[in-house]
Amino acid sequence: MDTVVKKNDQVEVIIEDIGADGEGIGKYKGYTLFIKDTVVGDHVLVNVMKTGKTYGYARLVKLIKPSDVRVEPRCPIATQCGGCQIQHMDYREQLVYKENKVKNCLQRIGGFSNFTMEPISGMEEPYYYRNKSQFPVGRNKDGSVAIGFYAGRTHSIMDTDHCYIGAKVNIDIVKFIRNFISDYKIEPYDEESHKGLLRHILTRVGYSTGEVMVCLVINGKDFPRKAELVEGLKKIPGMKSISLNLNKDKTNVILGERIVPVWGEPYITDYIGPIQYRISPLSFFQVNPVQTKKLYEIALDYADLHGDEVVWDLYCGIGTISLFLAQKAKMVYGVEIIPQAIEDAKTNANINEIKNVEFYVGAAEEVLPRKYREENISADVIVVDPPRKGCDQSLLDTILAMAPKRVVYVSCDPATLARDLKYLCEKNYELVKVRAVDQFGHSVHVETCVLLTRKNVLKYYK
Ligand code: SAH
């Protein structure tokens, strides 16, 4: 196959963009190369490793002229670790990059030109923000205990006590467990042989309550020396819940289904704004509660509720957005595909004494059309917060048919967001404003909140 470059050629490129996994993207004579460990603006010499018809991969050989946005990452293993993809990019530039990514998708995929892009909401402190961490446990090549994070796209463990985006309390927890399993000769899990006991350490922290949870994922039924384990972990400030998770399967899935309580409560609590949530080891909860609050406040603001509206919150998870909206709406209906999440949503509604919500289990693209057909339900506002693949077309058609005054679209993927907005706006909606929120500093991900308003009062079609 004839390409502009072939394997082992060395060429100079200037990095123009970032790919989905944080790798730099540059062009050599129009041919696209993906180059790890580079940032936008870097002028680099690279060695071509693999070529395809339209693009290829290359390895960084020399930084000829570093980009102005390049910084020294705080974390010494940021480049190897799979957790942060762009810690070597100045945080303000990360925000500029993310905002532009959203804007470009809306322009290029959505075909939009006339809309208000409100300034991206960034983090005040883009470190130590994650409330949930999962540390794999294993052995280093020299046989010593390894606890840390997987190197990018591999299962080899980068041994470290200190993650710069996880909660600070993790440092003490990991140090303690590391000593504990060495002192009591507890065998770390070995993926190859499926032997050994301790697989993962899961920690969760309530950022506004200071409550801490530790759950040890084990390849077995019980953990030795529980009294000493509790004794040591209890000394860590905020410790509220200690448990085991049993996972004896040969699998990459971290958590098994069974939780065995060891000490304290089976859950911790946290707040997003005024709403309280109970978080158990298995429950879903947004990982950055500070930025989540900002995102939900934007969604609530865009929904513009005055107390007499009926709102549908589709893809509602554990009801976080629904409960936020219920503060100002007459009635909120949430739809979510995972039954356990709906159980949590109901519990959360109860503990907050929020009565004007109702939740349904099922696929949004089945529940909403069915209810519209059979019960002729209506909505003043519809909120959607789908996974990366965006909304199913049959759901968008039902939204068009129900014709709510406003649609608030919360998205974790600007490309599918743009596709779905194009569909709605070619029919009966107008793109009013857009705001990106950075929930995951040092990663390439970006959340976006969008307001659409209905163009014609008459229902688009029946
Ligand atoms: N709004 C929630 C969760 C958003 S994540 C929050 O802010 O916390 C997207 C959610 O959509 C997940 O909970 C996922 O389980 C759910 N989901 C995925 N496909 C779905 C579908 N077809 N119908 C309904 N929910 C779905």
GROMACS .gro file of C-alpha atoms and ligand atoms in nm:
model
  488
    1MET     CA    1   0.000   0.000   0.000
    2ASP     CA    2   0.137   0.341  -0.094
    3THR     CA    3   0.123   0.599   0.182
    4VAL     CA    4   0.310   0.927   0.221
    5VAL     CA    5   0.517   0.764   0.496
    6LYS     CA    6   0.617   0.408   0.575
    7LYS     CA    7   0.723   0.224   0.888
    8ASN     CA    8   1.040   0.359   1.054
    9ASP     CA    9   1.042   0.683   0.855
   10GLN     CA   10   1.132   0.982   1.072
   11VAL     CA   11   0.935   1.295   0.998
   12GLU     CA   12   0.862   1.634   1.159
   13VAL     CA   13   0.506   1.732   1.245
   14ILE     CA   14   0.321   2.001   1.437
   15ILE     CA   15   0.046   1.873   1.668
   16GLU     CA   16  -0.293   2.022   1.583
   17ASP     CA   17  -0.548   1.826   1.782
   18ILE     CA   18  -0.601   1.561   2.053
   19GLY     CA   19  -0.756   1.220   1.988
   20ALA     CA   20  -1.010   1.033   2.197
   21ASP     CA   21  -0.738   0.879   2.416
   22GLY     CA   22  -0.540   1.198   2.463
   23GLU     CA   23  -0.284   1.131   2.191
   24GLY     CA   24  -0.164   1.423   1.979
   25ILE     CA   25  -0.273   1.441   1.615
   26GLY     CA   26  -0.056   1.597   1.345
   27LYS     CA   27  -0.036   1.587   0.968
   28TYR     CA   28   0.261   1.507   0.747
   29LYS     CA   29   0.195   1.612   0.387
   30GLY     CA   30  -0.176   1.575   0.456
   31TYR     CA   31  -0.138   1.229   0.611
   32THR     CA   32  -0.270   1.204   0.969
   33LEU     CA   33  -0.046   1.066   1.242
   34PHE     CA   34  -0.146   0.985   1.601
   35ILE     CA   35   0.140   1.049   1.844
   36LYS     CA   36   0.123   0.970   2.215
   37ASP     CA   37   0.277   1.207   2.473
   38THR     CA   38   0.239   1.518   2.261
   39VAL     CA   39   0.014   1.823   2.302
   40VAL     CA   40  -0.139   2.075   2.065
   41GLY     CA   41   0.131   2.315   1.945
   42ASP     CA   42   0.429   2.078   1.992
   43HIS     CA   43   0.675   2.067   1.702
   44VAL     CA   44   0.811   1.712   1.710
   45LEU     CA   45   1.029   1.460   1.536
   46VAL     CA   46   0.852   1.124   1.524
   47ASN     CA   47   0.922   0.770   1.416
   48VAL     CA   48   0.641   0.608   1.214
   49MET     CA   49   0.534   0.278   1.368
   50LYS     CA   50   0.229   0.166   1.176
   51THR     CA   51   0.051   0.294   0.868
   52GLY     CA   52  -0.304   0.251   0.745
   53LYS     CA   53  -0.481   0.385   0.440
   54THR     CA   54  -0.588   0.717   0.588
   55TYR     CA   55  -0.390   0.750   0.909
   56GLY     CA   56  -0.100   0.601   1.101
   57TYR     CA   57   0.071   0.589   1.441
   58ALA     CA   58   0.409   0.732   1.534
   59ARG     CA   59   0.628   0.753   1.842
   60LEU     CA   60   0.778   1.072   1.978
   61VAL     CA   61   1.154   1.083   1.915
   62LYS     CA   62   1.237   1.444   1.994
   63LEU     CA   63   1.057   1.756   2.104
   64ILE     CA   64   1.196   2.009   1.857
   65LYS     CA   65   0.995   2.296   2.000
   66PRO     CA   66   0.760   2.234   2.293
   67SER     CA   67   0.416   2.389   2.282
   68ASP     CA   68   0.343   2.694   2.499
   69VAL     CA   69   0.066   2.494   2.666
   70ARG     CA   70   0.293   2.210   2.776
   71VAL     CA   71   0.351   2.186   3.154
   72GLU     CA   72   0.534   1.948   3.384
   73PRO     CA   73   0.265   1.713   3.522
   74ARG     CA   74   0.236   1.709   3.902
   75CYS     CA   75   0.208   1.333   3.902
   76PRO     CA   76   0.541   1.162   3.830
   77ILE     CA   77   0.369   0.869   3.654
   78ALA     CA   78   0.109   1.072   3.461
   79THR     CA   79   0.250   0.970   3.121
   80GLN     CA   80   0.245   0.596   3.183
   81CYS     CA   81  -0.075   0.577   3.392
   82GLY     CA   82  -0.402   0.526   3.207
   83GLY     CA   83  -0.596   0.760   3.439
   84CYS     CA   84  -0.498   1.107   3.319
   85GLN     CA   85  -0.450   1.160   2.948
   86ILE     CA   86  -0.359   1.530   2.933
   87GLN     CA   87  -0.201   1.625   3.265
   88HIS     CA   88   0.095   1.756   3.065
   89MET     CA   89  -0.132   2.029   2.923
   90ASP     CA   90  -0.187   2.354   3.115
   91TYR     CA   91  -0.529   2.331   3.287
   92ARG     CA   92  -0.660   2.657   3.137
   93GLU     CA   93  -0.568   2.524   2.795
   94GLN     CA   94  -0.747   2.198   2.870
   95LEU     CA   95  -1.059   2.408   2.923
   96VAL     CA   96  -1.007   2.602   2.599
   97TYR     CA   97  -0.955   2.272   2.418
   98LYS     CA   98  -1.273   2.118   2.563
   99GLU     CA   99  -1.486   2.422   2.490
  100ASN     CA  100  -1.360   2.429   2.131
  101LYS     CA  101  -1.428   2.059   2.093
  102VAL     CA  102  -1.794   2.120   2.180
  103LYS     CA  103  -1.817   2.426   1.956
  104ASN     CA  104  -1.655   2.245   1.662
  105CYS     CA  105  -1.886   1.946   1.689
  106LEU     CA  106  -2.191   2.170   1.694
  107GLN     CA  107  -2.066   2.360   1.390
  108ARG     CA  108  -1.929   2.069   1.187
  109ILE     CA  109  -2.165   1.783   1.274
  110GLY     CA  110  -2.469   1.984   1.379
  111GLY     CA  111  -2.437   2.252   1.111
  112PHE     CA  112  -2.514   2.524   1.371
  113SER     CA  113  -2.375   2.873   1.338
  114ASN     CA  114  -2.598   3.095   1.542
  115PHE     CA  115  -2.597   3.001   1.910
  116THR     CA  116  -2.469   3.132   2.241
  117MET     CA  117  -2.172   2.949   2.383
  118GLU     CA  118  -2.150   3.037   2.751
  119PRO     CA  119  -1.800   3.015   2.904
  120ILE     CA  120  -1.695   2.667   3.011
  121SER     CA  121  -1.730   2.597   3.382
  122GLY     CA  122  -1.388   2.474   3.497
  123MET     CA  123  -1.266   2.345   3.831
  124GLU     CA  124  -1.119   2.579   4.087
  125GLU     CA  125  -0.884   2.304   4.200
  126PRO     CA  126  -0.834   2.041   3.931
  127TYR     CA  127  -0.663   1.797   4.170
  128TYR     CA  128  -0.788   1.551   4.435
  129TYR     CA  129  -1.141   1.579   4.300
  130ARG     CA  130  -1.255   1.218   4.246
  131ASN     CA  131  -1.475   1.075   4.521
  132LYS     CA  132  -1.428   0.716   4.405
  133SER     CA  133  -1.103   0.528   4.343
  134GLN     CA  134  -1.026   0.168   4.261
  135PHE     CA  135  -0.670   0.050   4.319
  136PRO     CA  136  -0.569  -0.285   4.168
  137VAL     CA  137  -0.346  -0.499   4.391
  138GLY     CA  138  -0.079  -0.734   4.257
  139ARG     CA  139   0.295  -0.784   4.249
  140ASN     CA  140   0.583  -0.593   4.093
  141LYS     CA  141   0.836  -0.776   3.876
  142ASP     CA  142   1.068  -0.803   4.178
  143GLY     CA  143   0.794  -0.977   4.379
  144SER     CA  144   0.706  -0.683   4.608
  145VAL     CA  145   0.341  -0.582   4.657
  146ALA     CA  146   0.210  -0.345   4.389
  147ILE     CA  147  -0.089  -0.120   4.456
  148GLY     CA  148  -0.174   0.160   4.218
  149PHE     CA  149  -0.322   0.204   3.874
  150TYR     CA  150  -0.309   0.021   3.545
  151ALA     CA  151  -0.069   0.162   3.288
  152GLY     CA  152  -0.264   0.285   2.984
  153ARG     CA  153  -0.443   0.002   2.799
  154THR     CA  154  -0.260  -0.271   2.994
  155HIS     CA  155  -0.299  -0.468   3.313
  156SER     CA  156   0.044  -0.395   3.453
  157ILE     CA  157   0.014  -0.200   3.778
  158MET     CA  158   0.191   0.133   3.825
  159ASP     CA  159   0.286   0.110   4.190
  160THR     CA  160   0.195   0.428   4.382
  161ASP     CA  161   0.028   0.552   4.702
  162HIS     CA  162  -0.051   0.890   4.559
  163CYS     CA  163  -0.304   0.970   4.290
  164TYR     CA  164  -0.327   1.343   4.221
  165ILE     CA  165  -0.689   1.333   4.112
  166GLY     CA  166  -0.819   1.095   4.383
  167ALA     CA  167  -0.916   1.195   4.738
  168LYS     CA  168  -0.618   1.277   4.961
  169VAL     CA  169  -0.732   1.028   5.226
  170ASN     CA  170  -0.652   0.749   4.977
  171ILE     CA  171  -0.282   0.800   5.045
  172ASP     CA  172  -0.324   0.688   5.408
  173ILE     CA  173  -0.560   0.405   5.315
  174VAL     CA  174  -0.327   0.259   5.053
  175LYS     CA  175  -0.022   0.292   5.280
  176PHE     CA  176  -0.205   0.114   5.559
  177ILE     CA  177  -0.328  -0.174   5.339
  178ARG     CA  178   0.015  -0.210   5.181
  179ASN     CA  179   0.178  -0.259   5.523
  180PHE     CA  180  -0.110  -0.471   5.647
  181ILE     CA  181  -0.089  -0.729   5.369
  182SER     CA  182   0.290  -0.744   5.399
  183ASP     CA  183   0.277  -0.784   5.779
  184TYR     CA  184   0.013  -1.057   5.770
  185LYS     CA  185   0.138  -1.218   5.450
  186ILE     CA  186  -0.191  -1.175   5.266
  187GLU     CA  187  -0.150  -1.275   4.904
  188PRO     CA  188  -0.231  -1.016   4.635
  189TYR     CA  189  -0.441  -1.147   4.348
  190ASP     CA  190  -0.265  -1.277   4.039
  191GLU     CA  191  -0.469  -1.244   3.720
  192GLU     CA  192  -0.276  -1.509   3.529
  193SER     CA  193  -0.311  -1.793   3.778
  194HIS     CA  194  -0.641  -1.663   3.929
  195LYS     CA  195  -0.483  -1.719   4.273
  196GLY     CA  196  -0.427  -1.482   4.565
  197LEU     CA  197  -0.684  -1.297   4.775
  198LEU     CA  198  -0.686  -0.919   4.751
  199ARG     CA  199  -0.788  -0.791   4.406
  200HIS     CA  200  -0.882  -0.425   4.447
  201ILE     CA  201  -0.919  -0.155   4.709
  202LEU     CA  202  -1.230   0.054   4.647
  203THR     CA  203  -1.260   0.385   4.830
  204ARG     CA  204  -1.541   0.638   4.829
  205VAL     CA  205  -1.549   0.974   5.003
  206GLY     CA  206  -1.839   1.209   5.072
  207TYR     CA  207  -1.688   1.544   4.978
  208SER     CA  208  -1.930   1.755   5.178
  209THR     CA  209  -1.964   1.517   5.475
  210GLY     CA  210  -1.604   1.392   5.501
  211GLU     CA  211  -1.731   1.034   5.534
  212VAL     CA  212  -1.497   0.762   5.408
  213MET     CA  213  -1.568   0.410   5.280
  214VAL     CA  214  -1.323   0.127   5.218
  215CYS     CA  215  -1.431  -0.190   5.039
  216LEU     CA  216  -1.179  -0.467   4.973
  217VAL     CA  217  -1.254  -0.674   4.664
  218ILE     CA  218  -1.142  -1.030   4.730
  219ASN     CA  219  -1.107  -1.358   4.547
  220GLY     CA  220  -1.249  -1.555   4.838
  221LYS     CA  221  -1.516  -1.556   5.108
  222ASP     CA  222  -1.341  -1.391   5.399
  223PHE     CA  223  -1.046  -1.174   5.492
  224PRO     CA  224  -0.800  -1.265   5.769
  225ARG     CA  225  -0.725  -1.045   6.071
  226LYS     CA  226  -1.045  -0.841   6.042
  227ALA     CA  227  -1.014  -0.703   6.397
  228GLU     CA  228  -0.669  -0.563   6.320
  229LEU     CA  229  -0.790  -0.436   5.983
  230VAL     CA  230  -1.077  -0.244   6.143
  231GLU     CA  231  -0.855  -0.120   6.425
  232GLY     CA  232  -0.612   0.033   6.176
  233LEU     CA  233  -0.862   0.172   5.926
  234LYS     CA  234  -1.077   0.326   6.203
  235LYS     CA  235  -0.790   0.559   6.286
  236ILE     CA  236  -0.826   0.725   5.947
  237PRO     CA  237  -1.037   1.041   5.993
  238GLY     CA  238  -1.391   1.013   5.858
  239MET     CA  239  -1.391   0.631   5.834
  240LYS     CA  240  -1.755   0.526   5.832
  241SER     CA  241  -1.789   0.204   5.638
  242ILE     CA  242  -1.565  -0.100   5.590
  243SER     CA  243  -1.677  -0.397   5.382
  244LEU     CA  244  -1.567  -0.681   5.157
  245ASN     CA  245  -1.683  -0.741   4.804
  246LEU     CA  246  -1.667  -1.102   4.692
  247ASN     CA  247  -1.550  -1.151   4.337
  248LYS     CA  248  -1.428  -1.502   4.261
  249ASP     CA  249  -1.481  -1.476   3.886
  250LYS     CA  250  -1.203  -1.478   3.630
  251THR     CA  251  -1.302  -1.140   3.494
  252ASN     CA  252  -1.192  -0.783   3.429
  253VAL     CA  253  -1.506  -0.655   3.599
  254ILE     CA  254  -1.382  -0.510   3.927
  255LEU     CA  255  -1.678  -0.565   4.158
  256GLY     CA  256  -1.871  -0.882   4.230
  257GLU     CA  257  -2.235  -0.878   4.336
  258ARG     CA  258  -2.201  -0.964   4.706
  259ILE     CA  259  -2.106  -0.719   4.978
  260VAL     CA  260  -2.011  -0.845   5.325
  261PRO     CA  261  -2.021  -0.570   5.589
  262VAL     CA  262  -1.720  -0.565   5.822
  263TRP     CA  263  -1.760  -0.251   6.030
  264GLY     CA  264  -1.970   0.067   6.045
  265GLU     CA  265  -2.255   0.164   5.817
  266PRO     CA  266  -2.327  -0.013   5.485
  267TYR     CA  267  -2.320   0.327   5.310
  268ILE     CA  268  -2.181   0.678   5.332
  269THR     CA  269  -2.379   0.994   5.267
  270ASP     CA  270  -2.300   1.295   5.055
  271TYR     CA  271  -2.480   1.599   4.923
  272ILE     CA  272  -2.511   1.761   4.585
  273GLY     CA  273  -2.653   2.103   4.666
  274PRO     CA  274  -2.927   2.049   4.926
  275ILE     CA  275  -3.003   1.690   4.823
  276GLN     CA  276  -2.868   1.403   5.030
  277TYR     CA  277  -2.756   1.075   4.875
  278ARG     CA  278  -2.675   0.737   5.025
  279ILE     CA  279  -2.383   0.573   4.850
  280SER     CA  280  -2.307   0.205   4.893
  281PRO     CA  281  -2.005   0.027   4.738
  282LEU     CA  282  -2.209  -0.081   4.437
  283SER     CA  283  -2.416   0.229   4.373
  284PHE     CA  284  -2.353   0.469   4.090
  285PHE     CA  285  -2.267   0.823   4.192
  286GLN     CA  286  -2.114   1.108   3.996
  287VAL     CA  287  -1.738   1.109   4.064
  288ASN     CA  288  -1.693   1.485   4.087
  289PRO     CA  289  -1.969   1.623   4.309
  290VAL     CA  290  -1.841   1.982   4.302
  291GLN     CA  291  -1.865   2.009   3.925
  292THR     CA  292  -2.179   1.795   3.914
  293LYS     CA  293  -2.354   2.054   4.130
  294LYS     CA  294  -2.256   2.322   3.878
  295LEU     CA  295  -2.378   2.107   3.588
  296TYR     CA  296  -2.715   2.042   3.756
  297GLU     CA  297  -2.754   2.409   3.844
  298ILE     CA  298  -2.706   2.494   3.479
  299ALA     CA  299  -2.961   2.227   3.379
  300LEU     CA  300  -3.207   2.366   3.637
  301ASP     CA  301  -3.149   2.719   3.515
  302TYR     CA  302  -3.201   2.616   3.149
  303ALA     CA  303  -3.519   2.427   3.246
  304ASP     CA  304  -3.656   2.761   3.381
  305LEU     CA  305  -3.910   2.605   3.618
  306HIS     CA  306  -4.169   2.804   3.814
  307GLY     CA  307  -4.355   2.534   4.003
  308ASP     CA  308  -4.633   2.425   3.770
  309GLU     CA  309  -4.437   2.225   3.515
  310VAL     CA  310  -4.440   1.855   3.434
  311VAL     CA  311  -4.085   1.740   3.361
  312TRP     CA  312  -3.949   1.412   3.221
  313ASP     CA  313  -3.590   1.326   3.311
  314LEU     CA  314  -3.472   1.054   3.073
  315TYR     CA  315  -3.165   0.839   3.150
  316CYS     CA  316  -3.205   0.951   3.511
  317GLY     CA  317  -2.956   0.711   3.681
  318ILE     CA  318  -3.010   0.731   4.059
  319GLY     CA  319  -3.239   1.030   4.009
  320THR     CA  320  -2.982   1.298   4.076
  321ILE     CA  321  -3.110   1.544   3.815
  322SER     CA  322  -3.475   1.447   3.881
  323LEU     CA  323  -3.447   1.536   4.250
  324PHE     CA  324  -3.274   1.861   4.166
  325LEU     CA  325  -3.553   1.954   3.922
  326ALA     CA  326  -3.825   1.844   4.166
  327GLN     CA  327  -3.731   2.135   4.391
  328LYS     CA  328  -3.890   2.370   4.138
  329ALA     CA  329  -4.128   2.159   3.925
  330LYS     CA  330  -4.483   2.038   3.988
  331MET     CA  331  -4.396   1.680   3.897
  332VAL     CA  332  -4.088   1.501   3.767
  333TYR     CA  333  -4.085   1.158   3.600
  334GLY     CA  334  -3.754   0.975   3.570
  335VAL     CA  335  -3.673   0.685   3.335
  336GLU     CA  336  -3.366   0.463   3.367
  337ILE     CA  337  -3.271   0.122   3.229
  338ILE     CA  338  -3.090  -0.021   3.535
  339PRO     CA  339  -3.336  -0.149   3.801
  340GLN     CA  340  -3.090  -0.106   4.092
  341ALA     CA  341  -3.037   0.259   3.999
  342ILE     CA  342  -3.414   0.315   4.016
  343GLU     CA  343  -3.419   0.150   4.361
  344ASP     CA  344  -3.152   0.400   4.470
  345ALA     CA  345  -3.347   0.685   4.309
  346LYS     CA  346  -3.657   0.594   4.514
  347THR     CA  347  -3.454   0.570   4.835
  348ASN     CA  348  -3.297   0.909   4.763
  349ALA     CA  349  -3.641   1.062   4.703
  350ASN     CA  350  -3.762   0.918   5.036
  351ILE     CA  351  -3.472   1.029   5.254
  352ASN     CA  352  -3.507   1.381   5.114
  353GLU     CA  353  -3.887   1.365   5.154
  354ILE     CA  354  -3.934   1.462   4.792
  355LYS     CA  355  -4.282   1.349   4.691
  356ASN     CA  356  -4.331   1.499   4.345
  357VAL     CA  357  -4.119   1.242   4.161
  358GLU     CA  358  -4.196   0.907   4.008
  359PHE     CA  359  -3.949   0.665   3.852
  360TYR     CA  360  -3.983   0.403   3.581
  361VAL     CA  361  -3.745   0.121   3.490
  362GLY     CA  362  -3.691   0.066   3.118
  363ALA     CA  363  -3.527   0.196   2.804
  364ALA     CA  364  -3.615   0.562   2.751
  365GLU     CA  365  -3.683   0.490   2.383
  366GLU     CA  366  -3.944   0.231   2.483
  367VAL     CA  367  -4.101   0.381   2.797
  368LEU     CA  368  -4.162   0.732   2.664
  369PRO     CA  369  -4.316   0.636   2.325
  370ARG     CA  370  -4.534   0.375   2.496
  371LYS     CA  371  -4.660   0.612   2.761
  372TYR     CA  372  -4.724   0.878   2.500
  373ARG     CA  373  -4.918   0.634   2.282
  374GLU     CA  374  -5.114   0.467   2.560
  375GLU     CA  375  -5.158   0.739   2.821
  376ASN     CA  376  -5.112   1.051   2.613
  377ILE     CA  377  -4.865   1.193   2.865
  378SER     CA  378  -4.736   1.546   2.820
  379ALA     CA  379  -4.431   1.745   2.927
  380ASP     CA  380  -4.346   2.111   2.968
  381VAL     CA  381  -3.975   2.033   2.983
  382ILE     CA  382  -3.782   1.719   2.885
  383VAL     CA  383  -3.431   1.662   3.014
  384VAL     CA  384  -3.208   1.393   2.861
  385ASP     CA  385  -2.868   1.277   2.988
  386PRO     CA  386  -2.784   0.976   2.768
  387PRO     CA  387  -2.466   0.766   2.762
  388ARG     CA  388  -2.205   0.836   2.492
  389LYS     CA  389  -2.402   0.689   2.206
  390GLY     CA  390  -2.669   0.957   2.247
  391CYS     CA  391  -3.046   0.921   2.206
  392ASP     CA  392  -3.228   0.666   1.997
  393GLN     CA  393  -3.415   0.822   1.705
  394SER     CA  394  -3.748   0.684   1.823
  395LEU     CA  395  -3.700   0.878   2.146
  396LEU     CA  396  -3.624   1.198   1.956
  397ASP     CA  397  -3.939   1.142   1.747
  398THR     CA  398  -4.146   1.109   2.063
  399ILE     CA  399  -3.993   1.428   2.203
  400LEU     CA  400  -4.091   1.603   1.878
  401ALA     CA  401  -4.441   1.463   1.904
  402MET     CA  402  -4.481   1.565   2.268
  403ALA     CA  403  -4.341   1.909   2.180
  404PRO     CA  404  -4.234   2.034   2.525
  405LYS     CA  405  -4.154   2.407   2.542
  406ARG     CA  406  -3.797   2.336   2.639
  407VAL     CA  407  -3.554   2.048   2.598
  408VAL     CA  408  -3.243   2.041   2.815
  409TYR     CA  409  -2.979   1.805   2.676
  410VAL     CA  410  -2.697   1.701   2.911
  411SER     CA  411  -2.428   1.515   2.720
  412CYS     CA  412  -2.096   1.341   2.775
  413ASP     CA  413  -2.019   1.318   2.403
  414PRO     CA  414  -2.025   1.634   2.190
  415ALA     CA  415  -2.038   1.438   1.861
  416THR     CA  416  -2.359   1.244   1.934
  417LEU     CA  417  -2.497   1.557   2.103
  418ALA     CA  418  -2.448   1.752   1.779
  419ARG     CA  419  -2.608   1.473   1.575
  420ASP     CA  420  -2.918   1.461   1.799
  421LEU     CA  421  -2.954   1.840   1.818
  422LYS     CA  422  -2.938   1.860   1.439
  423TYR     CA  423  -3.227   1.615   1.415
  424LEU     CA  424  -3.442   1.807   1.665
  425CYS     CA  425  -3.359   2.148   1.522
  426GLU     CA  426  -3.428   2.050   1.162
  427LYS     CA  427  -3.780   1.973   1.280
  428ASN     CA  428  -3.917   2.198   1.552
  429TYR     CA  429  -3.649   2.323   1.792
  430GLU     CA  430  -3.402   2.604   1.818
  431LEU     CA  431  -3.058   2.584   1.975
  432VAL     CA  432  -3.053   2.865   2.229
  433LYS     CA  433  -2.747   2.822   2.445
  434VAL     CA  434  -2.470   2.583   2.528
  435ARG     CA  435  -2.237   2.550   2.825
  436ALA     CA  436  -1.957   2.300   2.872
  437VAL     CA  437  -1.860   2.181   3.221
  438ASP     CA  438  -1.532   2.015   3.309
  439GLN     CA  439  -1.611   1.718   3.531
  440PHE     CA  440  -1.291   1.527   3.459
  441GLY     CA  441  -0.984   1.751   3.467
  442HIS     CA  442  -0.675   1.598   3.296
  443SER     CA  443  -0.890   1.366   3.088
  444VAL     CA  444  -1.017   1.441   2.737
  445HIS     CA  445  -1.383   1.414   2.843
  446VAL     CA  446  -1.622   1.705   2.855
  447GLU     CA  447  -1.983   1.741   2.969
  448THR     CA  448  -2.218   1.981   2.798
  449CYS     CA  449  -2.556   2.129   2.887
  450VAL     CA  450  -2.774   2.264   2.607
  451LEU     CA  451  -3.104   2.450   2.596
  452LEU     CA  452  -3.343   2.402   2.305
  453THR     CA  453  -3.674   2.583   2.274
  454ARG     CA  454  -3.972   2.484   2.065
  455LYS     CA  455  -4.027   2.686   1.748
  456ASN     CA  456  -4.396   2.624   1.673
  457VAL     CA  457  -4.659   2.605   1.939
  458LEU     CA  458  -4.861   2.358   1.738
  459LYS     CA  459  -4.753   2.003   1.790
  460TYR     CA  460  -4.515   1.898   1.516
  461TYR     CA  461  -4.703   1.581   1.440
  462LYS     CA  462  -4.932   1.339   1.613
  463SAH     N1  463  -2.865   1.151   3.485
  463SAH     C1  464  -2.787   1.063   3.566
  463SAH     C2  465  -2.715   0.952   3.491
  463SAH     C3  466  -2.660   0.984   3.357
  463SAH     S1  467  -2.556   0.858   3.291
  463SAH     C4  468  -2.689   1.142   3.650
  463SAH     O1  469  -2.669   1.259   3.626
  463SAH     O2  470  -2.635   1.087   3.744
  463SAH     C5  471  -2.661   0.779   3.173
  463SAH     C6  472  -2.759   0.682   3.233
  463SAH     O3  473  -2.836   0.628   3.127
  463SAH     C7  474  -2.697   0.564   3.303
  463SAH     O4  475  -2.752   0.557   3.434
  463SAH     C8  476  -2.741   0.442   3.219
  463SAH     O5  477  -2.766   0.327   3.297
  463SAH     C9  478  -2.867   0.492   3.156
  463SAH     N2  479  -2.910   0.432   3.029
  463SAH    C10  480  -2.834   0.379   2.931
  463SAH     N3  481  -2.911   0.344   2.827
  463SAH    C11  482  -3.039   0.375   2.859
  463SAH    C12  483  -3.164   0.366   2.789
  463SAH     N4  484  -3.170   0.317   2.665
  463SAH     N5  485  -3.274   0.409   2.851
  463SAH    C13  486  -3.269   0.460   2.976
  463SAH     N6  487  -3.153   0.473   3.047
  463SAH    C14  488  -3.039   0.431   2.988
   0.00000   0.00000   0.00000
